Coordinates of C-alpha atoms in Angstrom, one line a residue:
X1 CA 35.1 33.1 -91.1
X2 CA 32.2 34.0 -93.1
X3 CA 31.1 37.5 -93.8
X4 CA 30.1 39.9 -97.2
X5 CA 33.3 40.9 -98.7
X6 CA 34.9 44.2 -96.8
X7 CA 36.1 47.8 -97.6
X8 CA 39.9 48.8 -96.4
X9 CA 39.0 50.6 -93.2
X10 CA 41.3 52.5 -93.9
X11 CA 39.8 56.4 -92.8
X12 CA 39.8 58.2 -96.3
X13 CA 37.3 61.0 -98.0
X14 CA 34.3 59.8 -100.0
X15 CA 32.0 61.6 -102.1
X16 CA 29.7 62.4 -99.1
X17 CA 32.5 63.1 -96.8
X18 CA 35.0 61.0 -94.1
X19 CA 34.1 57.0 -93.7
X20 CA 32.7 56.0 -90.8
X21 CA 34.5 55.0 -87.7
X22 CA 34.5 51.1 -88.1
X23 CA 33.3 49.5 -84.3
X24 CA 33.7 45.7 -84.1
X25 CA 31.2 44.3 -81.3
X26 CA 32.2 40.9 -80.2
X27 CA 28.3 39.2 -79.4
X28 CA 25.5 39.8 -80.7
X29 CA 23.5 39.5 -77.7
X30 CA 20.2 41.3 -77.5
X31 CA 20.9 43.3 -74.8
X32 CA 23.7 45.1 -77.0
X33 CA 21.1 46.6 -79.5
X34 CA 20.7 49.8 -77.3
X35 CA 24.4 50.4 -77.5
X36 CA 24.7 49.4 -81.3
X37 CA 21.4 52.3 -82.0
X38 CA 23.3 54.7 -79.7
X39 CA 27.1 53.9 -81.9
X40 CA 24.9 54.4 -84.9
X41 CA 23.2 58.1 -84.2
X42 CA 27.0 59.0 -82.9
X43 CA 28.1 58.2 -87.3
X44 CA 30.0 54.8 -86.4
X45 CA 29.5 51.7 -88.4
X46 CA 28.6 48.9 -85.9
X47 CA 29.8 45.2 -87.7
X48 CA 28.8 42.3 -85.0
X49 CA 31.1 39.3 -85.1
X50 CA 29.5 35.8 -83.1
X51 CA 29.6 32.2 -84.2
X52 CA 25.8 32.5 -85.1
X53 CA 24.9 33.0 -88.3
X54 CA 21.5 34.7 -87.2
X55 CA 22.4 36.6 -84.1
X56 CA 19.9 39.0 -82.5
X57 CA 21.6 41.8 -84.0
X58 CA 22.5 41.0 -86.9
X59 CA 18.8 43.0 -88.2
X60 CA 20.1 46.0 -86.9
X61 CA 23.9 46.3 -87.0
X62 CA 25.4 47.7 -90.2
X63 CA 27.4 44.0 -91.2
X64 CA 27.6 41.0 -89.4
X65 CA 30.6 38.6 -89.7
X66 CA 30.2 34.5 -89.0
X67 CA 33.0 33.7 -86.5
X68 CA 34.3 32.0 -83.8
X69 CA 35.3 33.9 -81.2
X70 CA 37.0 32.0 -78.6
X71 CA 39.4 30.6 -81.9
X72 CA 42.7 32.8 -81.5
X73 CA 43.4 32.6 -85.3
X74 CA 39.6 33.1 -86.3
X75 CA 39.5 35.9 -84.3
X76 CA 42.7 37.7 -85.2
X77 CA 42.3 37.0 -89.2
X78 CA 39.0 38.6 -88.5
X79 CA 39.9 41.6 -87.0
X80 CA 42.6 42.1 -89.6
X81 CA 40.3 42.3 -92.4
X82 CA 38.2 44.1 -90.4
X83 CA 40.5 46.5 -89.2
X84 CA 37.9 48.7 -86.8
X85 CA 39.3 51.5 -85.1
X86 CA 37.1 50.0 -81.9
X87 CA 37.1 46.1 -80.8
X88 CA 34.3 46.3 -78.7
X89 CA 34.2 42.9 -76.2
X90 CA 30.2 42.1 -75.4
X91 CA 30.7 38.2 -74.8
X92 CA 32.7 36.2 -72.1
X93 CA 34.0 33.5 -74.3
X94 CA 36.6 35.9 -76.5
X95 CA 40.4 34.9 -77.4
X96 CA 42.2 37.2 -75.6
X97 CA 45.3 36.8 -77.5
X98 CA 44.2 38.1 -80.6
X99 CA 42.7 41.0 -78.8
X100 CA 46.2 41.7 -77.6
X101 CA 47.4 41.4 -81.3
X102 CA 44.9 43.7 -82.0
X103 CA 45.7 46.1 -79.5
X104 CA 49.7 45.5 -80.4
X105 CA 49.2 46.8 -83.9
X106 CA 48.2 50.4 -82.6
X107 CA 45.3 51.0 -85.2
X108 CA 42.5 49.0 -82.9
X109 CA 41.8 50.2 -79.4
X110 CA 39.8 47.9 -77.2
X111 CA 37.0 48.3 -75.4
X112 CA 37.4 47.5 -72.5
X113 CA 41.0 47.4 -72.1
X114 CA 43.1 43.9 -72.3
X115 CA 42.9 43.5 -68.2
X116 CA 39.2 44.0 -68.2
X117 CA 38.5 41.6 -71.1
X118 CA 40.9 38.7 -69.4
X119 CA 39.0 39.4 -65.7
X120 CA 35.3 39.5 -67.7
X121 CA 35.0 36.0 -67.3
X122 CA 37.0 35.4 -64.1
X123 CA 35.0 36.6 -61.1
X124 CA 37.8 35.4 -58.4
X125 CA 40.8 36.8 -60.9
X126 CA 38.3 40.3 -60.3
X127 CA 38.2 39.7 -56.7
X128 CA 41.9 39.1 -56.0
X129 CA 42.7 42.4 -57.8
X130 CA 40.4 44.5 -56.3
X131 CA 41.8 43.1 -52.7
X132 CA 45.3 42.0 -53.0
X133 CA 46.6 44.0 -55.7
X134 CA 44.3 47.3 -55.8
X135 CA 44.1 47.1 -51.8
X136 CA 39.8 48.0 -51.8
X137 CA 37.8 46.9 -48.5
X138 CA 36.0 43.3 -49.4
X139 CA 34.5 40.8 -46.8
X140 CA 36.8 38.7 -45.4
X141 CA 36.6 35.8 -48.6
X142 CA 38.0 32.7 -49.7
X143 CA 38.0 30.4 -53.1
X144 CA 37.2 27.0 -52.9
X145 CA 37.4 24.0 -55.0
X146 CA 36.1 21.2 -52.7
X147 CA 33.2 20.5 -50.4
X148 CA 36.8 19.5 -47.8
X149 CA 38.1 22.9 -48.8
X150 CA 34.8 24.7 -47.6
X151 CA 34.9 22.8 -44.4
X152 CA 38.4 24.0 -43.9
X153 CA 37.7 27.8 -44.2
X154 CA 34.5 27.4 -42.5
X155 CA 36.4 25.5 -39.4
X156 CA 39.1 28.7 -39.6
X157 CA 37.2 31.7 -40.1
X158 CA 33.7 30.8 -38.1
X159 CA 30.3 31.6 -38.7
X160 CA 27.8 33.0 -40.3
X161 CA 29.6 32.6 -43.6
X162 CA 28.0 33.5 -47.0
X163 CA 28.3 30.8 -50.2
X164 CA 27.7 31.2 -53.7
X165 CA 29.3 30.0 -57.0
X166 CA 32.1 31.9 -58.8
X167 CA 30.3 32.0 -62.4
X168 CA 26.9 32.6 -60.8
X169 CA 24.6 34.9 -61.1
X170 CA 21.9 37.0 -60.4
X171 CA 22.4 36.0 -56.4
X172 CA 21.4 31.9 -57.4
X173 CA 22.9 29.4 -55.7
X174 CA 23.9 31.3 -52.3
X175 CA 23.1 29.8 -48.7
X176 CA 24.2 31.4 -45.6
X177 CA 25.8 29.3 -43.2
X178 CA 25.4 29.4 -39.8
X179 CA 26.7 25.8 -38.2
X180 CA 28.5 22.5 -39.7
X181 CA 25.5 20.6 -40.7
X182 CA 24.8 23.7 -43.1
X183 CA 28.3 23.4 -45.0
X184 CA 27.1 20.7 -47.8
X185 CA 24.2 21.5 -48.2
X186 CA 25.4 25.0 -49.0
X187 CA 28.1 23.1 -51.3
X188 CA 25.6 21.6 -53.4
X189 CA 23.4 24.6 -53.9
X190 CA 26.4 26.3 -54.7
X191 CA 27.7 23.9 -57.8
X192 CA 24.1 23.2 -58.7
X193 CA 23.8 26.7 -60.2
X194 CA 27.7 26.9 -61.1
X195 CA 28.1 27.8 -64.9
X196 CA 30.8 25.3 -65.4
X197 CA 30.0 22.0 -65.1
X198 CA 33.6 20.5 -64.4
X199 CA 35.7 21.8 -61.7
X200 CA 33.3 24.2 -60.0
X201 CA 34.7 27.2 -58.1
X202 CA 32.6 28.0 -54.9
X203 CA 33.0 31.5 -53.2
X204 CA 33.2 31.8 -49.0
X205 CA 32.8 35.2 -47.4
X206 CA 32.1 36.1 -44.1
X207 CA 28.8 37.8 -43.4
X208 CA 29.4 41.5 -43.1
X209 CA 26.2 43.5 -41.6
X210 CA 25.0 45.8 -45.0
X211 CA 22.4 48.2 -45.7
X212 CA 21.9 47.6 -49.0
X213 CA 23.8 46.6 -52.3
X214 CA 24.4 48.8 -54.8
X215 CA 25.7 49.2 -58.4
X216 CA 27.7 52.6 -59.4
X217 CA 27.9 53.0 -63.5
X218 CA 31.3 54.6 -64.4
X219 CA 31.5 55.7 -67.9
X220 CA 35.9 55.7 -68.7
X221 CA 36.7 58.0 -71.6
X222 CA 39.3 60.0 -72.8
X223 CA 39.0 64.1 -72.1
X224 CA 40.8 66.7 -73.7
X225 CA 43.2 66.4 -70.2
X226 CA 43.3 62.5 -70.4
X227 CA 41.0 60.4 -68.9
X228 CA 37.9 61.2 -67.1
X229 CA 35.0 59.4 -65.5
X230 CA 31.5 60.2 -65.1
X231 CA 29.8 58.7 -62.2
X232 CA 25.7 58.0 -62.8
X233 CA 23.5 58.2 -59.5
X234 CA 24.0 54.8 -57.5
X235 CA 21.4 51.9 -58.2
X236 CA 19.9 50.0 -55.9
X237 CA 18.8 46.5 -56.5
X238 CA 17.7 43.5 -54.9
X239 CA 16.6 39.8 -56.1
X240 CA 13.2 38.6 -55.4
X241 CA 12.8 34.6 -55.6
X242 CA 8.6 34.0 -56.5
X243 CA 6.8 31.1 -54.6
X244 CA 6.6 29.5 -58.3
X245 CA 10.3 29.8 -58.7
X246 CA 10.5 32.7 -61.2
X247 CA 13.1 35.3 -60.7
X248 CA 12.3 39.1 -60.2
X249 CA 15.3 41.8 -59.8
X250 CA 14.2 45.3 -58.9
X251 CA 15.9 48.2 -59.4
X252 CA 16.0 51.8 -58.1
X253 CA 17.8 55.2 -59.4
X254 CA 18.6 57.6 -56.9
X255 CA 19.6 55.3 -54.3
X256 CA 20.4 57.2 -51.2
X257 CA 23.6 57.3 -50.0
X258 CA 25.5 59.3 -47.2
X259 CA 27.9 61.9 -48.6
X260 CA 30.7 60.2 -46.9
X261 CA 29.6 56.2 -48.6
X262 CA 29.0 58.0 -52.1
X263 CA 32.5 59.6 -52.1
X264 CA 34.0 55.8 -50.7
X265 CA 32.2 54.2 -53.4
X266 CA 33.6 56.6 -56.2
X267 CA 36.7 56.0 -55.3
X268 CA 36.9 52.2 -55.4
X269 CA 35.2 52.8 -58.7
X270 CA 37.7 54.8 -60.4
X271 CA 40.6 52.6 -58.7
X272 CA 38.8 49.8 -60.7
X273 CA 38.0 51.3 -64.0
X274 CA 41.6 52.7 -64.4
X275 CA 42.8 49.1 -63.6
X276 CA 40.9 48.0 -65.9
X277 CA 42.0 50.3 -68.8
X278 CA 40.3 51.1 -71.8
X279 CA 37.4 52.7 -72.4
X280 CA 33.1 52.7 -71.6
X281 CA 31.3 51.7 -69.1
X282 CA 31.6 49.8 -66.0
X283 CA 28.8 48.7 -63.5
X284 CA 31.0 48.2 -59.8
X285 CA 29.2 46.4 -57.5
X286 CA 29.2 47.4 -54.1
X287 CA 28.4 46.8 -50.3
X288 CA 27.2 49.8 -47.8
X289 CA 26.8 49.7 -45.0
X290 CA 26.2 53.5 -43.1
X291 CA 29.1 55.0 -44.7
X292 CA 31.2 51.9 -44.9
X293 CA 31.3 50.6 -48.4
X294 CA 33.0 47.4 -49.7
X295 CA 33.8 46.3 -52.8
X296 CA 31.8 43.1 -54.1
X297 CA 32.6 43.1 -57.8
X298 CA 32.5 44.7 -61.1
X299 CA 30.6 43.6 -64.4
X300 CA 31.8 45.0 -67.6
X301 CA 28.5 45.2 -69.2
X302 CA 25.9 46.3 -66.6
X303 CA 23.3 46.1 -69.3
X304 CA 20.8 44.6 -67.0
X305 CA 20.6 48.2 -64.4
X306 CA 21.4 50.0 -67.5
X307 CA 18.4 49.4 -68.6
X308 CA 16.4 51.3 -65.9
X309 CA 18.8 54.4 -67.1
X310 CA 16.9 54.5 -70.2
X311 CA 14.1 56.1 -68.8
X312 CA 15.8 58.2 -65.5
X313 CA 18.9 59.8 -67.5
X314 CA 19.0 62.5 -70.2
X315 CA 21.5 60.0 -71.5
X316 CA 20.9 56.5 -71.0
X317 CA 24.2 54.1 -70.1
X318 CA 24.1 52.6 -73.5
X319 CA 24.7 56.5 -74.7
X320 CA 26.9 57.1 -72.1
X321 CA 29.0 54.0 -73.5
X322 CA 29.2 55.0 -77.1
X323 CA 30.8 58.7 -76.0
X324 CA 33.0 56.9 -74.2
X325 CA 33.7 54.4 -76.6
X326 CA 34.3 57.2 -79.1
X327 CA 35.9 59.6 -77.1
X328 CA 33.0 62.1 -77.1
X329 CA 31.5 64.5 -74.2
X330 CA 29.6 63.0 -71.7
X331 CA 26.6 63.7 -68.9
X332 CA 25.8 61.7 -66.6
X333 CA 22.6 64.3 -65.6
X334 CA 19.2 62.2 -64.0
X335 CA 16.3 63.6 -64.7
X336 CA 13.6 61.2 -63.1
X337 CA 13.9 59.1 -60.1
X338 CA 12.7 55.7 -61.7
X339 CA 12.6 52.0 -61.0
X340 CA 12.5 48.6 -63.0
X341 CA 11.8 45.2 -62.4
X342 CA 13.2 42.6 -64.5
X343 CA 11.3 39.2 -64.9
X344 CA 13.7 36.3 -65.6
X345 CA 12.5 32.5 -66.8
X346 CA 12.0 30.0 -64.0
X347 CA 13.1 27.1 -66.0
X348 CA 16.3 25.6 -67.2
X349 CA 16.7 24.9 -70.4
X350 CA 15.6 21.4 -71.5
X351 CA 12.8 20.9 -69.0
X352 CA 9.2 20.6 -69.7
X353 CA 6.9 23.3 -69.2
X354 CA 3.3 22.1 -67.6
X355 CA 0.2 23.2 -69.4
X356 CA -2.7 24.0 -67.1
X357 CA -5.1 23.7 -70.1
X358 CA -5.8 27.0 -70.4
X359 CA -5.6 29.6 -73.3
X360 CA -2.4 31.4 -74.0
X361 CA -3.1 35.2 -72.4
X362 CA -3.2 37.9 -75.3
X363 CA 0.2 39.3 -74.9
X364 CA -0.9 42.7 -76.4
X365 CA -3.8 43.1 -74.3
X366 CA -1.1 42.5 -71.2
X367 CA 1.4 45.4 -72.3
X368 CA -1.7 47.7 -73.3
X369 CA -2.9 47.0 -69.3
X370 CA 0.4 47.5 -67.9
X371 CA 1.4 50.7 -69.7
X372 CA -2.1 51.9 -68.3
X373 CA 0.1 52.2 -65.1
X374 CA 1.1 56.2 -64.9
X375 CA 4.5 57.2 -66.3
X376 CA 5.1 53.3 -67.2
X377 CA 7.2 51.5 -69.9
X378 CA 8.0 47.9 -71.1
X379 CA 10.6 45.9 -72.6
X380 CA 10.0 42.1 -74.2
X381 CA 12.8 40.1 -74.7
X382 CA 13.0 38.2 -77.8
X383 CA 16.0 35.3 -77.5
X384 CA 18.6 33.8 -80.1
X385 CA 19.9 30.6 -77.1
X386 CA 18.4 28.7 -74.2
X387 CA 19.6 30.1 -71.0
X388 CA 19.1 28.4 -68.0
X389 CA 17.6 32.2 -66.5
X390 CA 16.1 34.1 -69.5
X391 CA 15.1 37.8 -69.4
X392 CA 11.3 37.5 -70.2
X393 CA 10.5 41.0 -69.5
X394 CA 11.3 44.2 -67.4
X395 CA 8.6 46.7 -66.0
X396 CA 9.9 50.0 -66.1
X397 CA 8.0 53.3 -64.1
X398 CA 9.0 56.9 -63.0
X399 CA 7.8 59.0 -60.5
X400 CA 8.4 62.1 -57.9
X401 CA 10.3 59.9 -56.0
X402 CA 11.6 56.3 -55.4
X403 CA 9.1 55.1 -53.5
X404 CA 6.3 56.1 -56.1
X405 CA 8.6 54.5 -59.1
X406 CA 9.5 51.4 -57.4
X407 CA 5.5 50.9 -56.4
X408 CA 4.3 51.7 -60.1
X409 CA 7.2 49.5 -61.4
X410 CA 5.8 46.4 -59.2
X411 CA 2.5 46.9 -60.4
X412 CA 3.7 46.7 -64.1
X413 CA 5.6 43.8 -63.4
X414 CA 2.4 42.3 -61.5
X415 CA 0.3 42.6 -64.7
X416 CA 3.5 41.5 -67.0
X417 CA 3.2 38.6 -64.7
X418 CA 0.0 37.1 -66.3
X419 CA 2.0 36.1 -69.1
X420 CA 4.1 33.7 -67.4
X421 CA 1.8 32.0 -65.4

């Protein structure tokens, strides 16, 4: 563990008042810097523990601390010295046990609780709670380790069947199947875009008819009557594969939603979030159909809707997360419909990028064309790793309505375009 020496945490009076409530944010990920600004207006001292020693953050948090995070010992030696009255958990590869010896010592709560930071990196251990144990409606699903396996529940349960990988994301890898001769095929695309290399995990679910899918923020915080949740207005989204193999999610804020679907889908999200324990904000992923609504999963940092909040929400999600996170007063008030696009890299990491001889485009005359757009915004993603799907950018645009946002957010994202030919 390396870090500048530290200060007791221990809450005592200064010459210019109390010390600052100490937050430990596991990652330093890029994305986290709107929540670390928002921590920081709210008086807490943000610290930023990750095993790089020049993490994206590490400019703008208040301390940064060299460690490994997925080393139990590490971790917890960390933490001690540390001694933050919030653990904050913003990367999937975290030792869970010293977060539990964190959490066991009373003066560290964490965010978010110790179930939700053991499911954050287990997709099918989310799954099985929110069906088995939780009871929520799902598609009929199945987990399978083997390209036999798949057969199997394809041969038992009939077609059309959806596949995808358990540690995907951002929709990659999924076929539909539809007869026999599609089942290895499916397979392959399936383990092709698996995150773990050795013993993939595919997903199997039957095809259930939907309308559209949709992500509900739920911000988890402690009220002066116990805990609360605020609901933000539903999200639409949906992934858009380019002819050249670039990745484009769009996103929408107000989707619409019958009365009867909006109060199903609050539901299943606060069964979630108070399985989940702890505190902040949770993106639940759902399925509606009409005013049927299934539950497709949860991600513990929605960062990537979150985003489009910044611009349709007198507080954005990354504010909403820091009241929670501190126990402060929340609103969940819109006030602009708006719309995004995000622009991920259409490369993995390690292969070569062709050069079609000509000039690199002037990024700054790109952004100064796209803003021209009315009521636009952009965000440029600088990166610390390879990923094999980068964030490049994300078009962002308000509007009267929906359908005006989402057409001036695809014409941003149109000119954005030109810099990733």
């Amino acid at each position: 563990m390396n870090g500048e020496a530290g200060e007791s945490a221990t809450e005592r009076l200064s010459a210019d008042g109390p010390s600052r409530t100490r937050v430990a944010l596991l990652g330093s990920g890029d994305l986290s810097r709107e929540l670390v600004t928002a921590l920081q207006r709210l008086g807490a001292e943000v610290i930023a523990l990750d095993r790089y020693a020049d993490g994206a953050l590490h400019g703008v948090v208040d301390r940064s601390v060299v460690v490994d995070l997925s080393d139990n010992d590490e971790l917890a030696a960390a933490i001690r010295w540390l001694q933050p009255k919030f653990v904050v958990v913003a990367s999937e590869v975290v030792a869970t046990e010293a977060l539990a010896a964190a959490a066991d010592t009373g003066v560290t709560q964490l965010v978010p609780g110790i179930p939700g930071a053991r499911l954050a990196a287990d997709p099918e251990g989310m799954r099985r709670l929110a069906s088995e144990e939780l009871g929520l409606p799902t598609a009929p699903f199945w987990f399978v380790g083997s390209l036999e396996e798949l057969r199997e529940v394809a041969q038992r349960a009939g077609y059309p069947m959806s596949v995808k990988p358990v540690d995907g994301s951002l929709g990659e890898g999924r076929s539909v199947m539809v007869r026999d001769s599609d089942i290895e095929p499916a397979w392959q695309r399936a383990v092709a875009a698996s995150a773990t290399a050795s013993s993939p995990r595919v997903l199997a679910e039957t095809v259930v008819e939907v309308d559209s899918e949709v992500t509900l923020l739920a911000v988890h915080r402690d009220g002066p009557q116990g805990p609360a949740l605020d609901f933000c207005a539903p999200i639409g989204h949906r992934s858009i594969e380019e002819p050249n193999g670039q990745l484009t999610v769009e996103f929408w804020q107000p989707h619409s939603m019958s009365p009867v679907a909006l109060d199903a889908a609050k539901s299943i999200a606060a069964r979630v979030a108070r399985a989940l324990g702890g505190r902040g904000l949770f993106g639940v992923e759902l399925l509606v159909y009409g005013d049927e609504v299934y539950f497709a999963g949860v991600n513990l940092r929605p960062y990537d809707a979150t985003l489009l909040t910044l611009r349709t929400q007198r507080l954005s999600g990354f504010e909403l997360q820091a009241r929670g996170i501190l126990g402060l007063a929340t609103d969940s008030i819109m006030i602009s419909p708006g719309a995004a696009r995000l622009i991920y890299s259409r490369r993995r990491v390690g292969t070569a990028v062709e050069s079609d001889g000509q000039s690199e485009p002037d990024r700054l005359a790109v952004v100064a064309d796209a803003l021209s757009v009315t009521e636009s915004d952009v965000v440029m993603f600088a990166h610390h790793e390879g990923h094999p799907r980068r964030r490049l950018g994300l078009a962002l645009a308000t509007g009267p309505d929906v359908t005006v946002a989402r057409d001036r957010a695809a014409q941003v994202a149109t000119v954005l375009g030109k810099l990733w030919p």
